[in-house]
Tab-separated table of N, CA and C in Angstrom:
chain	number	residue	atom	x	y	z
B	1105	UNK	N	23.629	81.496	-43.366
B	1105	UNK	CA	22.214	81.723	-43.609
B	1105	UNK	C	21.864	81.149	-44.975
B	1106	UNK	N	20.746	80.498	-45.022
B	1106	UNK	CA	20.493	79.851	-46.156
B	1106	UNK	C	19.092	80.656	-46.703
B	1107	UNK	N	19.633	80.622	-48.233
B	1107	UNK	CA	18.441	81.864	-48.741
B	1107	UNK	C	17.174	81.362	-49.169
B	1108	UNK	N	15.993	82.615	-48.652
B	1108	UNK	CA	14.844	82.028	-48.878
B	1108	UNK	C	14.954	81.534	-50.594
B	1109	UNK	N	13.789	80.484	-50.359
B	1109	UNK	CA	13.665	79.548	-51.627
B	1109	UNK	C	14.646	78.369	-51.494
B	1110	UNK	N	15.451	78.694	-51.157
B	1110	UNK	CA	16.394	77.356	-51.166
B	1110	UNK	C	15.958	75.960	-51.016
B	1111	UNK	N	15.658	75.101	-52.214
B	1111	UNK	CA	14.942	73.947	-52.086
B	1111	UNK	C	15.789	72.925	-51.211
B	1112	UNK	N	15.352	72.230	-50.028
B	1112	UNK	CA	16.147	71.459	-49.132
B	1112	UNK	C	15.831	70.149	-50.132
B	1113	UNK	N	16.524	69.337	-49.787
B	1113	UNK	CA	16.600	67.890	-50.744
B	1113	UNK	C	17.138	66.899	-49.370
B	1114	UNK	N	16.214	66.028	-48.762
B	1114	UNK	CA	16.565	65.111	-47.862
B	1114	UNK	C	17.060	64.021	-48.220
B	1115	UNK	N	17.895	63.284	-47.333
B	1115	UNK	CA	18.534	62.448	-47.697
B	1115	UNK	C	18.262	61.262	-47.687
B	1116	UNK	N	16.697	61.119	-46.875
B	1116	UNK	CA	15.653	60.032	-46.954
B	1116	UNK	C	15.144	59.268	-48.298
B	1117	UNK	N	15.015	59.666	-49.283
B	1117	UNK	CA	14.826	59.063	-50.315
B	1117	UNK	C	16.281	58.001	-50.943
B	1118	UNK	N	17.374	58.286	-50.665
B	1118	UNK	CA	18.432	57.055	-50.805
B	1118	UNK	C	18.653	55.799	-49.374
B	1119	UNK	N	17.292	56.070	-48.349
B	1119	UNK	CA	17.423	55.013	-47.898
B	1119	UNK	C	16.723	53.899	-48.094
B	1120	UNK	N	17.156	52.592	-47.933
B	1120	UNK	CA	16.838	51.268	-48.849
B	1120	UNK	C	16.352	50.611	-47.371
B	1121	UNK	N	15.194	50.986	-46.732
B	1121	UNK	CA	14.567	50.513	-45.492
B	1121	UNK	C	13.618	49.101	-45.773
B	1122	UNK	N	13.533	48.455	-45.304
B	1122	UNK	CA	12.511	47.152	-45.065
B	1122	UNK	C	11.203	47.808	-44.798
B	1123	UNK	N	11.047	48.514	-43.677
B	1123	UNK	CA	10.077	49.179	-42.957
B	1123	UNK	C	10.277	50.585	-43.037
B	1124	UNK	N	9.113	51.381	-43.636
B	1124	UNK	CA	9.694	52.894	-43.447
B	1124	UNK	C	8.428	53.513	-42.357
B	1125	UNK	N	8.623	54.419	-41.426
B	1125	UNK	CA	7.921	54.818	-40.687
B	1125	UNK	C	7.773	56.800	-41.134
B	1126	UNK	N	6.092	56.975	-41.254
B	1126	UNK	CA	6.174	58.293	-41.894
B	1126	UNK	C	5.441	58.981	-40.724
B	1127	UNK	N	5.878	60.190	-40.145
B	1127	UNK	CA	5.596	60.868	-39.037
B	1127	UNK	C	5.793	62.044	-39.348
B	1128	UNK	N	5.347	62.689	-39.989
B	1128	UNK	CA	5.472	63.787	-40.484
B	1128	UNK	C	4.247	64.739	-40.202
B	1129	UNK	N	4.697	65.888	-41.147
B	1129	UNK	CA	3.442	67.193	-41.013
B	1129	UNK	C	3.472	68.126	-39.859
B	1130	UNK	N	3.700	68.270	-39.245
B	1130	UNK	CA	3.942	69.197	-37.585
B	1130	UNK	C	4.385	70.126	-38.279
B	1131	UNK	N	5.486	70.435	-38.812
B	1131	UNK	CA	6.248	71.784	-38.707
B	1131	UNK	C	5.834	72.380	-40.329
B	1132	UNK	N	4.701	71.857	-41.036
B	1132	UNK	CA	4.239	72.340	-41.978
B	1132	UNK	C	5.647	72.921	-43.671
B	1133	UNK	N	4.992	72.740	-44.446
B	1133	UNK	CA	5.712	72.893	-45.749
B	1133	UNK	C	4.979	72.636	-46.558
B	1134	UNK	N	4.078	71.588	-46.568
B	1134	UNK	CA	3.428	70.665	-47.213
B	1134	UNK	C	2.034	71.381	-47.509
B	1135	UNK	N	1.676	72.193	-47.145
B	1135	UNK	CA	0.313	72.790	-47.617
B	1135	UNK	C	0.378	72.965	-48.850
B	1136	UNK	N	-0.184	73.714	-49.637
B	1136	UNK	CA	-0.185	74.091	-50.804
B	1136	UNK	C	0.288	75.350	-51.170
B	1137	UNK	N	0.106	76.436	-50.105
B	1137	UNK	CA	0.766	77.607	-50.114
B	1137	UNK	C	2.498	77.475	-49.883
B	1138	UNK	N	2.513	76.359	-49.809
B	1138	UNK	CA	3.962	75.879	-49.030
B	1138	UNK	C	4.451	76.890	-48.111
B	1139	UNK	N	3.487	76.848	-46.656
B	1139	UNK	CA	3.622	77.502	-45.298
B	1139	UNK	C	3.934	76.824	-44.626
B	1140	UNK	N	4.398	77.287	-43.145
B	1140	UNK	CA	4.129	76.546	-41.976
B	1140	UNK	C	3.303	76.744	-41.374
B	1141	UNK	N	2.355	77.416	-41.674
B	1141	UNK	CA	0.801	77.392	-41.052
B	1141	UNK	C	0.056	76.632	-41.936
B	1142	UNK	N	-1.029	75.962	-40.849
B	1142	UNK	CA	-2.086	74.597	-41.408
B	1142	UNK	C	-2.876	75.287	-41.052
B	1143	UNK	N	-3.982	75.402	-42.369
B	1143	UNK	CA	-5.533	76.314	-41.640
B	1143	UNK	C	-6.713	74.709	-41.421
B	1144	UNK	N	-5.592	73.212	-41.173
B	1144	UNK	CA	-6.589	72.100	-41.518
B	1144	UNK	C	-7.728	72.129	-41.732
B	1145	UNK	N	-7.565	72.837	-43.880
B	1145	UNK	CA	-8.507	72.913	-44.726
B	1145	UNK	C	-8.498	71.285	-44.852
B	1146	UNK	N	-9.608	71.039	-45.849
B	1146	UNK	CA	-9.320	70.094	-46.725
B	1146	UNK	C	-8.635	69.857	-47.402
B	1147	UNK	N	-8.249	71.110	-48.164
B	1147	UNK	CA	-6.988	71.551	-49.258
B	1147	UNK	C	-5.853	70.724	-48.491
B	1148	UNK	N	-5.725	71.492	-47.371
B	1148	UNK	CA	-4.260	70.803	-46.649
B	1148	UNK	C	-4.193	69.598	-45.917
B	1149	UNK	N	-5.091	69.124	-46.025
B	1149	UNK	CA	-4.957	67.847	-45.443
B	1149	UNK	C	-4.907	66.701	-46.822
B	1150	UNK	N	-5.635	67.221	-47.841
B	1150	UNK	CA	-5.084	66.269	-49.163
B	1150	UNK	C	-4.002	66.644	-49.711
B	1151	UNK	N	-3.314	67.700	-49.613
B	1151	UNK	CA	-2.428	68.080	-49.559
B	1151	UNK	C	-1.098	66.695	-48.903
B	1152	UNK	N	-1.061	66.623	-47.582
B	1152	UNK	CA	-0.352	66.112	-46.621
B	1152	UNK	C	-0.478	64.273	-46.879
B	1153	UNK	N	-1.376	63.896	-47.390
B	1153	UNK	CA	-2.062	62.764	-48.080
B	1153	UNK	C	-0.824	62.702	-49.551
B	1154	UNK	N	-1.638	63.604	-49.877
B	1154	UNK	CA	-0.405	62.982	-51.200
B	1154	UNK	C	1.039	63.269	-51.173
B	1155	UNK	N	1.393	63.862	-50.522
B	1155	UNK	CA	2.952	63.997	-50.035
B	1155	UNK	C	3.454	62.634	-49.538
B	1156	UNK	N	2.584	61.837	-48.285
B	1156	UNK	CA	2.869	60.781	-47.759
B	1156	UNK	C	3.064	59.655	-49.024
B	1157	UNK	N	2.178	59.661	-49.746
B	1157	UNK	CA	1.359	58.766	-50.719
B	1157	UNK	C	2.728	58.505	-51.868
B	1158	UNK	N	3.265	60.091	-52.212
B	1158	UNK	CA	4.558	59.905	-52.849
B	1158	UNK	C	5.732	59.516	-52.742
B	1159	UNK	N	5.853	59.525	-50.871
B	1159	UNK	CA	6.904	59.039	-50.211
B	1159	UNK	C	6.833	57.469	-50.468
B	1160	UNK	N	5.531	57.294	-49.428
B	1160	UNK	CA	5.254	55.731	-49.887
B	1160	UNK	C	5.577	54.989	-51.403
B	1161	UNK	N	5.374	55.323	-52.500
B	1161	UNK	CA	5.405	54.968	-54.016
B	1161	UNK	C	7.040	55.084	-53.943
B	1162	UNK	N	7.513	56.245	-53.762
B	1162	UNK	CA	8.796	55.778	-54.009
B	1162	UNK	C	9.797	54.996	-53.033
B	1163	UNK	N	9.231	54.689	-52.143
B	1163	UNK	CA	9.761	53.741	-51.163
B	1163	UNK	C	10.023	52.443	-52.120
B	1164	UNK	N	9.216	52.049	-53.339
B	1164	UNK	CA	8.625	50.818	-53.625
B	1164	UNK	C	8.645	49.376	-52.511
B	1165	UNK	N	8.164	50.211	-51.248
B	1165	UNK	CA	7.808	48.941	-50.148
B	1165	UNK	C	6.457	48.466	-49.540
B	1166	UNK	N	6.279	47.753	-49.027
B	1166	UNK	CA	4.880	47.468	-49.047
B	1166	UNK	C	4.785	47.803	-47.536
B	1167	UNK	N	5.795	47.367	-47.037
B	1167	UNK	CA	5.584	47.783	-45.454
B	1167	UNK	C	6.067	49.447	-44.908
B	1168	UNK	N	4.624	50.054	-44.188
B	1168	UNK	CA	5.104	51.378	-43.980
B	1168	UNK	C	4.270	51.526	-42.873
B	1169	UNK	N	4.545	52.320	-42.386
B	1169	UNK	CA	3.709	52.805	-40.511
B	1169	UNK	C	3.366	54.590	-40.816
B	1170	UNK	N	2.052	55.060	-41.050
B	1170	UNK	CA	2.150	56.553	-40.800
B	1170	UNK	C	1.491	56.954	-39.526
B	1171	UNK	N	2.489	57.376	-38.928
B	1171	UNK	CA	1.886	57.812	-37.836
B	1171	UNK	C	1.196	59.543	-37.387
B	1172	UNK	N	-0.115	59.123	-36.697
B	1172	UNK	CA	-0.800	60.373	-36.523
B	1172	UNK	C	-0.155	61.675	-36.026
B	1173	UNK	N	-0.613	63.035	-36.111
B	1173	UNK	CA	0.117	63.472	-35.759
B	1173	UNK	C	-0.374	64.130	-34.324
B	1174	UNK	N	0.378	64.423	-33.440
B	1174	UNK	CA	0.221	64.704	-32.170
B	1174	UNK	C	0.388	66.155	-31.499
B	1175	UNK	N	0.285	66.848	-32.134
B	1175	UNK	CA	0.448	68.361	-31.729
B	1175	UNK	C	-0.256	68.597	-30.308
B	1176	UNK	N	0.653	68.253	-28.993
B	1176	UNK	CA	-0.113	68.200	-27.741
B	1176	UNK	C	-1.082	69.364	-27.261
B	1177	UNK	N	-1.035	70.662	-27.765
B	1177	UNK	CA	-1.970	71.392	-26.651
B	1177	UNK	C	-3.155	71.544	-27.816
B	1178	UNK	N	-3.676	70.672	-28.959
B	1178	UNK	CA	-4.345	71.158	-29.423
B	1178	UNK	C	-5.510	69.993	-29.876
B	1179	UNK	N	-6.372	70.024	-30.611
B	1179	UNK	CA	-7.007	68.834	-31.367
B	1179	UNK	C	-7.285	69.507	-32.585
B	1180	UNK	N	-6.799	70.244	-33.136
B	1180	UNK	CA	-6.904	71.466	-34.692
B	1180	UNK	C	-6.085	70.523	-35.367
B	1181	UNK	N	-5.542	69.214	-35.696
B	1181	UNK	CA	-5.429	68.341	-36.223
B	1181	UNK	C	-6.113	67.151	-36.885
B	1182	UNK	N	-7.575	67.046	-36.114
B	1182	UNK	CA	-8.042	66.270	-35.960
B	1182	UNK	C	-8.835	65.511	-37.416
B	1183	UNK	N	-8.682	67.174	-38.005
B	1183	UNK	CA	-9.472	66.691	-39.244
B	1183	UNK	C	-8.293	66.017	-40.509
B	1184	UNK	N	-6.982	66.368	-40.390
B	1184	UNK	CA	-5.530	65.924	-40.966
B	1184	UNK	C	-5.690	64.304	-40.583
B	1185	UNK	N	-5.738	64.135	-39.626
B	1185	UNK	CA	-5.827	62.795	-38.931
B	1185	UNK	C	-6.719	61.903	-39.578
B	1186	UNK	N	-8.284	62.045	-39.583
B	1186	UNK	CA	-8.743	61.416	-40.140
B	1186	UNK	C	-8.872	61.536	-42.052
B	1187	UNK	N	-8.464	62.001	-42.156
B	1187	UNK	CA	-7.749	62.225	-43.752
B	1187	UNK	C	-6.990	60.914	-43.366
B	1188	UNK	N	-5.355	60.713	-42.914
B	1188	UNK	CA	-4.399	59.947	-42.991
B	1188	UNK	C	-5.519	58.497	-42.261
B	1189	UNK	N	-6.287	58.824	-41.896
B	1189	UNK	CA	-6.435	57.255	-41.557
B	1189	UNK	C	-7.534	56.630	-42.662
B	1190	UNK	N	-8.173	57.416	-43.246
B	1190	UNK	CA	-9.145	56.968	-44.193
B	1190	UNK	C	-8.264	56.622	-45.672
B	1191	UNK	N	-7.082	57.315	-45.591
B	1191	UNK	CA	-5.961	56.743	-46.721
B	1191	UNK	C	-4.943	55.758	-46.777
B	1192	UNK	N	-4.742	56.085	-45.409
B	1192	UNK	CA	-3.733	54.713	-45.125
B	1192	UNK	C	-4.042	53.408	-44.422
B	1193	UNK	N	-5.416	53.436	-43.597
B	1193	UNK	CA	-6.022	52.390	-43.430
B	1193	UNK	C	-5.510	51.725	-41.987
B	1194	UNK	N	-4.969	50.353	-41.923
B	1194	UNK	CA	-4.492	49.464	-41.095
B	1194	UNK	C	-2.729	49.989	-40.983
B	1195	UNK	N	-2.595	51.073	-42.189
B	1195	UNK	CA	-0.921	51.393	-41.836
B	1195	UNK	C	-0.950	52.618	-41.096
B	1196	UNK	N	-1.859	52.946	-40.544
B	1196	UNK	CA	-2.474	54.053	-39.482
B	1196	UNK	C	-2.109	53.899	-38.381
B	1197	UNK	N	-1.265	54.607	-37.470
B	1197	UNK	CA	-1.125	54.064	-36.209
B	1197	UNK	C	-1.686	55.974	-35.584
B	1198	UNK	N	-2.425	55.268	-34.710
B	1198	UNK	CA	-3.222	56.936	-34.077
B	1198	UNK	C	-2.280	56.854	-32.535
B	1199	UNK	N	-1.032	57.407	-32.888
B	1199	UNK	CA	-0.504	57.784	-31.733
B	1199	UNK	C	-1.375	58.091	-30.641
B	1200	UNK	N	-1.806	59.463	-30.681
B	1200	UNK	CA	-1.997	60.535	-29.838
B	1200	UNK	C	-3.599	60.180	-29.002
B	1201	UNK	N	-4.589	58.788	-29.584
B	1201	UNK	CA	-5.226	58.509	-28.826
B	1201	UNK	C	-4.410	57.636	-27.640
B	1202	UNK	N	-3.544	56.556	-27.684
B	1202	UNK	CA	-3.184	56.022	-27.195
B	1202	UNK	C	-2.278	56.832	-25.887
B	1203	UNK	N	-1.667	58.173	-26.827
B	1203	UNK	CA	-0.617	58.970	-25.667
B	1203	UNK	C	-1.167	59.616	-24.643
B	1204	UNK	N	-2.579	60.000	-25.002
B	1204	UNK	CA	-3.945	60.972	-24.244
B	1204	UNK	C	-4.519	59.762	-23.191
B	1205	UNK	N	-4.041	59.154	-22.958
B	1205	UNK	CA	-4.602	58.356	-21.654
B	1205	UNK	C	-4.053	57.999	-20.950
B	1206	UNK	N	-4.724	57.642	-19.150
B	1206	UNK	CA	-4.229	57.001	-18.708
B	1206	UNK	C	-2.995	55.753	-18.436
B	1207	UNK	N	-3.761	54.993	-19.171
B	1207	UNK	CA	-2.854	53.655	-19.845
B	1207	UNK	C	-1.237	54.000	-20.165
B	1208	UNK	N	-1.594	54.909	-21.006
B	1208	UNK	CA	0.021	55.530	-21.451
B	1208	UNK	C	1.372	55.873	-20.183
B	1209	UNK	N	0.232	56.801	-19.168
B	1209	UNK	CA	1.198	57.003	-17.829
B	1209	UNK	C	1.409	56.035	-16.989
B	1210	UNK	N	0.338	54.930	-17.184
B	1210	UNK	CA	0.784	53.578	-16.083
B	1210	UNK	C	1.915	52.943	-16.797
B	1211	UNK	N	1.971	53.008	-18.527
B	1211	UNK	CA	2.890	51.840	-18.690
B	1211	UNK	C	4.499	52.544	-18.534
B	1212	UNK	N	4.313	53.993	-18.499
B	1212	UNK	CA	5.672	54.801	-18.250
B	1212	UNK	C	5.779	54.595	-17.178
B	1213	UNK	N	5.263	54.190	-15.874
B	1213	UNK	CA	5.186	54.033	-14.385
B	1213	UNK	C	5.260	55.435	-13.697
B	1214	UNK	N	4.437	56.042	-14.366
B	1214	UNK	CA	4.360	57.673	-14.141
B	1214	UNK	C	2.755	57.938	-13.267
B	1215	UNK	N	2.620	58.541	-12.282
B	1215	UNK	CA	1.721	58.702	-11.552
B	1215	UNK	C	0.680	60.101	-11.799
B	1216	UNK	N	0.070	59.851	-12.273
B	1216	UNK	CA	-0.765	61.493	-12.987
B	1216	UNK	C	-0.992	62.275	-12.295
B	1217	UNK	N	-0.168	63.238	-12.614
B	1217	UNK	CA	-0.686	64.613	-11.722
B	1217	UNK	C	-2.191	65.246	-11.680
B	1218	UNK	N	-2.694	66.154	-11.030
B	1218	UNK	CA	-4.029	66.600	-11.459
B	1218	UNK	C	-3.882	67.188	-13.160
B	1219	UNK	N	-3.267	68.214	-13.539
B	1219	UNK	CA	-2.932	68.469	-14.575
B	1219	UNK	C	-3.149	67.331	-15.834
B	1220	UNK	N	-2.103	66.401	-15.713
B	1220	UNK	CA	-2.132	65.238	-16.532
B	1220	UNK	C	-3.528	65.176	-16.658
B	1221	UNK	N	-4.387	64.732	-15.393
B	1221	UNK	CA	-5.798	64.260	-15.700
B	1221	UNK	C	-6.581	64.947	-16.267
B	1222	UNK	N	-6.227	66.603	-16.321
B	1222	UNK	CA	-7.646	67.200	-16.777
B	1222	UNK	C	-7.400	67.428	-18.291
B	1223	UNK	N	-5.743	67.210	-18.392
B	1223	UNK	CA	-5.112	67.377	-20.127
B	1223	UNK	C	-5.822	66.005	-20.883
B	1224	UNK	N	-6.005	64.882	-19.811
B	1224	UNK	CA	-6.201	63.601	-20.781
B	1224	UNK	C	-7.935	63.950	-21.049
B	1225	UNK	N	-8.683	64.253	-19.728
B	1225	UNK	CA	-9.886	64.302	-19.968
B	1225	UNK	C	-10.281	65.790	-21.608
B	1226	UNK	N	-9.240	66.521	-21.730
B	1226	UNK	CA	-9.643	67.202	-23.017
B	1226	UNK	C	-8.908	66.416	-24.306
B	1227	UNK	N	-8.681	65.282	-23.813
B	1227	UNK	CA	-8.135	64.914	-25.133
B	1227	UNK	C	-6.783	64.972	-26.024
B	1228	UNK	N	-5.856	65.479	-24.559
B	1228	UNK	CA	-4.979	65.942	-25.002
B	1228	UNK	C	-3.376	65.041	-24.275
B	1229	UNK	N	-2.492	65.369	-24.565
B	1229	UNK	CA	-1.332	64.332	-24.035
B	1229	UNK	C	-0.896	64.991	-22.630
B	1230	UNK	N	-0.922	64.083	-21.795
B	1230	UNK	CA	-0.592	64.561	-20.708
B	1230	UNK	C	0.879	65.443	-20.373
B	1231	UNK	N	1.114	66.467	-19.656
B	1231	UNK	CA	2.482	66.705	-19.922
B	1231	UNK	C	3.633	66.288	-18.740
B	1232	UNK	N	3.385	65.363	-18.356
B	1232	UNK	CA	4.148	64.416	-18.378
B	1232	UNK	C	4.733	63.583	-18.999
B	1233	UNK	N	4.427	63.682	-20.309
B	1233	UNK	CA	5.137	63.203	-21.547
B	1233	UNK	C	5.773	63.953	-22.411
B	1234	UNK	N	5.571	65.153	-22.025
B	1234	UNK	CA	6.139	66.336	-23.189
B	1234	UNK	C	6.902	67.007	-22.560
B	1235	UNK	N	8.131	67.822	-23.030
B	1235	UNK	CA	8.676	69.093	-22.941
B	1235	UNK	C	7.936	70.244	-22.228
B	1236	UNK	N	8.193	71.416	-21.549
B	1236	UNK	CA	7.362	72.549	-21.294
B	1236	UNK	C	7.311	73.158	-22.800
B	1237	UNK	N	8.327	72.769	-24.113
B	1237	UNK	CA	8.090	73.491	-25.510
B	1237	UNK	C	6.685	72.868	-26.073
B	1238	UNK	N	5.941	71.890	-25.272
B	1238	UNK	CA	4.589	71.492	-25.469
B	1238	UNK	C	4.676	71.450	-26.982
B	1239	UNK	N	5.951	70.413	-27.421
B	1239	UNK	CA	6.397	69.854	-29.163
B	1239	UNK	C	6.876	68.342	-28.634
B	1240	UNK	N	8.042	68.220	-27.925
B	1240	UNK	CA	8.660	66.982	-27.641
B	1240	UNK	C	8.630	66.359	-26.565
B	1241	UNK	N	8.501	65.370	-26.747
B	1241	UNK	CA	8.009	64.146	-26.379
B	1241	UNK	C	9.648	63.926	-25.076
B	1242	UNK	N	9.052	63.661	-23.640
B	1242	UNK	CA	10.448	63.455	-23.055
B	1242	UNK	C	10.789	61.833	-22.753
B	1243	UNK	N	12.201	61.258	-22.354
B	1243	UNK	CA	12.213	60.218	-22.669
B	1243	UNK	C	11.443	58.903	-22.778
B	1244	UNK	N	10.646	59.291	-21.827
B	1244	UNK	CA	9.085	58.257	-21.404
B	1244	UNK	C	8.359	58.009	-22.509
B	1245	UNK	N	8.302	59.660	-22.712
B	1245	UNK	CA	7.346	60.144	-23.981
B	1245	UNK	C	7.503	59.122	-24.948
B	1246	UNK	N	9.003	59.366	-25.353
B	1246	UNK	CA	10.034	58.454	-26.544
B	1246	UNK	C	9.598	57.242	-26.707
B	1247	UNK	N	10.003	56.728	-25.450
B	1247	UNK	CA	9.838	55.121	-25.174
B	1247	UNK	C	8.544	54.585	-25.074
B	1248	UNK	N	7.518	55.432	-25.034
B	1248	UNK	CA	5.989	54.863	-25.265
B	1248	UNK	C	5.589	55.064	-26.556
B	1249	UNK	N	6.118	56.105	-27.625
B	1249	UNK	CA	6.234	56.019	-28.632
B	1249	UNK	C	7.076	54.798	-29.900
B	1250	UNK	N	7.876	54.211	-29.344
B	1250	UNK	CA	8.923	53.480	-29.492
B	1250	UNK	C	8.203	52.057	-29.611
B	1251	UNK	N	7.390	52.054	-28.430
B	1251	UNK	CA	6.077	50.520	-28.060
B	1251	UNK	C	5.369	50.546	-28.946
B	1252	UNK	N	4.572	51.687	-29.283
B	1252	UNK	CA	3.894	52.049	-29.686
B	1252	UNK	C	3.838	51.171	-31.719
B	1253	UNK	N	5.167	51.862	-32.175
B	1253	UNK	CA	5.473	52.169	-33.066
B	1253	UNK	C	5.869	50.489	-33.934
B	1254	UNK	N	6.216	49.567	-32.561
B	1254	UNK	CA	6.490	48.534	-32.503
B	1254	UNK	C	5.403	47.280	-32.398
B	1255	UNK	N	4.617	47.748	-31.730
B	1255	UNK	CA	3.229	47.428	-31.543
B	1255	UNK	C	2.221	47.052	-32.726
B	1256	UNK	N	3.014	48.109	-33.439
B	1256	UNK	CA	1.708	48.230	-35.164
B	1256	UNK	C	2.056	47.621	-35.510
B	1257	UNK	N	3.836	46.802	-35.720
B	1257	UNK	CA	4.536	46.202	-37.064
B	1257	UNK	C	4.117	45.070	-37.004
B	1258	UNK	N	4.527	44.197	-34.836
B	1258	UNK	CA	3.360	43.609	-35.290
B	1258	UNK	C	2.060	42.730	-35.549
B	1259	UNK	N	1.417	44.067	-35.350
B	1259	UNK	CA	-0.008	43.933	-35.563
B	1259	UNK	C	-0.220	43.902	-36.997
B	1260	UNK	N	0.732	44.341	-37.704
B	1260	UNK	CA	1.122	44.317	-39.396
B	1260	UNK	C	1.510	43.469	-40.307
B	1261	UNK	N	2.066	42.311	-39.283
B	1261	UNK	CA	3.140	41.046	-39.399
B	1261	UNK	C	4.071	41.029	-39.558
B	1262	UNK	N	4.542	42.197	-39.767
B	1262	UNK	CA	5.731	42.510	-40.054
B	1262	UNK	C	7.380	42.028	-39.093
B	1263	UNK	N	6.664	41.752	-37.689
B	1263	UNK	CA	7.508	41.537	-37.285
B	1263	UNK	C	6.769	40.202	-36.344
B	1264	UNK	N	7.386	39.247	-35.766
B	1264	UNK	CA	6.938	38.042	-34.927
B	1264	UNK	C	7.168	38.698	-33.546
B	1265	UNK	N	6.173	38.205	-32.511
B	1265	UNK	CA	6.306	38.619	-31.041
B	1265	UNK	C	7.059	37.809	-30.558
């Protein structure tokens, strides 16, 4: 058992990446109260902004991907989201519009259930892409995330088609 307070120290900051991809915020720390509950104040969403912002700086790289965050049964993100895209700009990749549609289940070759359809029509990821823990993403999920993720770099230049 590891005792409360115990500052975790990741091991992400000694990696020497070309491309760093930031996907973070879901499981909360980063507020200001340092919780895992998001009341997506403003507070906490500039909050989650400059956390990224510090990652980024000490990356010293120019190429980085933050990706939106996707919390499937909800849109209580939405205002976090457009925070990260009004800061990070073109290094914005908005997952979770792209995962909330149609499009997404044709390119998995997945056939939409009624369910799926009425999850996409609220805006939400079909669960046919998720876990029943309605958190993770199942292999489809992965692999449209994976396109996805690949898709931005590049649209970034980062990488040649």
């Amino acid at each position: 058992v590891v005792p409360a307070g115990t500052k975790i120290i990741p091991e992400a900051h000694k990696m020497d990446a070309d491309i760093n991809i930031f996907f973070e915020g879901t499981n909360g720390g980063w507020t200001p109260a340092h919780t895992t509950v998001n009341d997506n104040s403003n507070a906490d969403c500039e909050a989650l902004v400059e956390l990224i912002k510090q990652q980024v700086a000490k990356t010293g790289k120019s190429k980085y991907i933050v990706v939106r965050l996707t919390w499937v049964y909800t849109n209580a993100n939405d205002n976090i989201n457009n925070h990260l895209r009004e800061a990070f700009g073109e290094h914005f990749l908005d997952l979770k519009a792209y995962l909330a549609s149609e499009q997404a289940l044709i390119d998995a070759g997945i056939t939409p259930t009624q369910e799926d359809l009425t999850r996409i029509a609220g805006g939400h990821i079909p669960t046919s892409l998720i876990f029943s823990d309605g958190v993770h993403f199942t292999s489809k999920g992965y692999e449209l995330v994976a396109q996805q993720v690949y898709k931005k770099m590049v649209a970034l230049g980062y990488y040649a088609e």
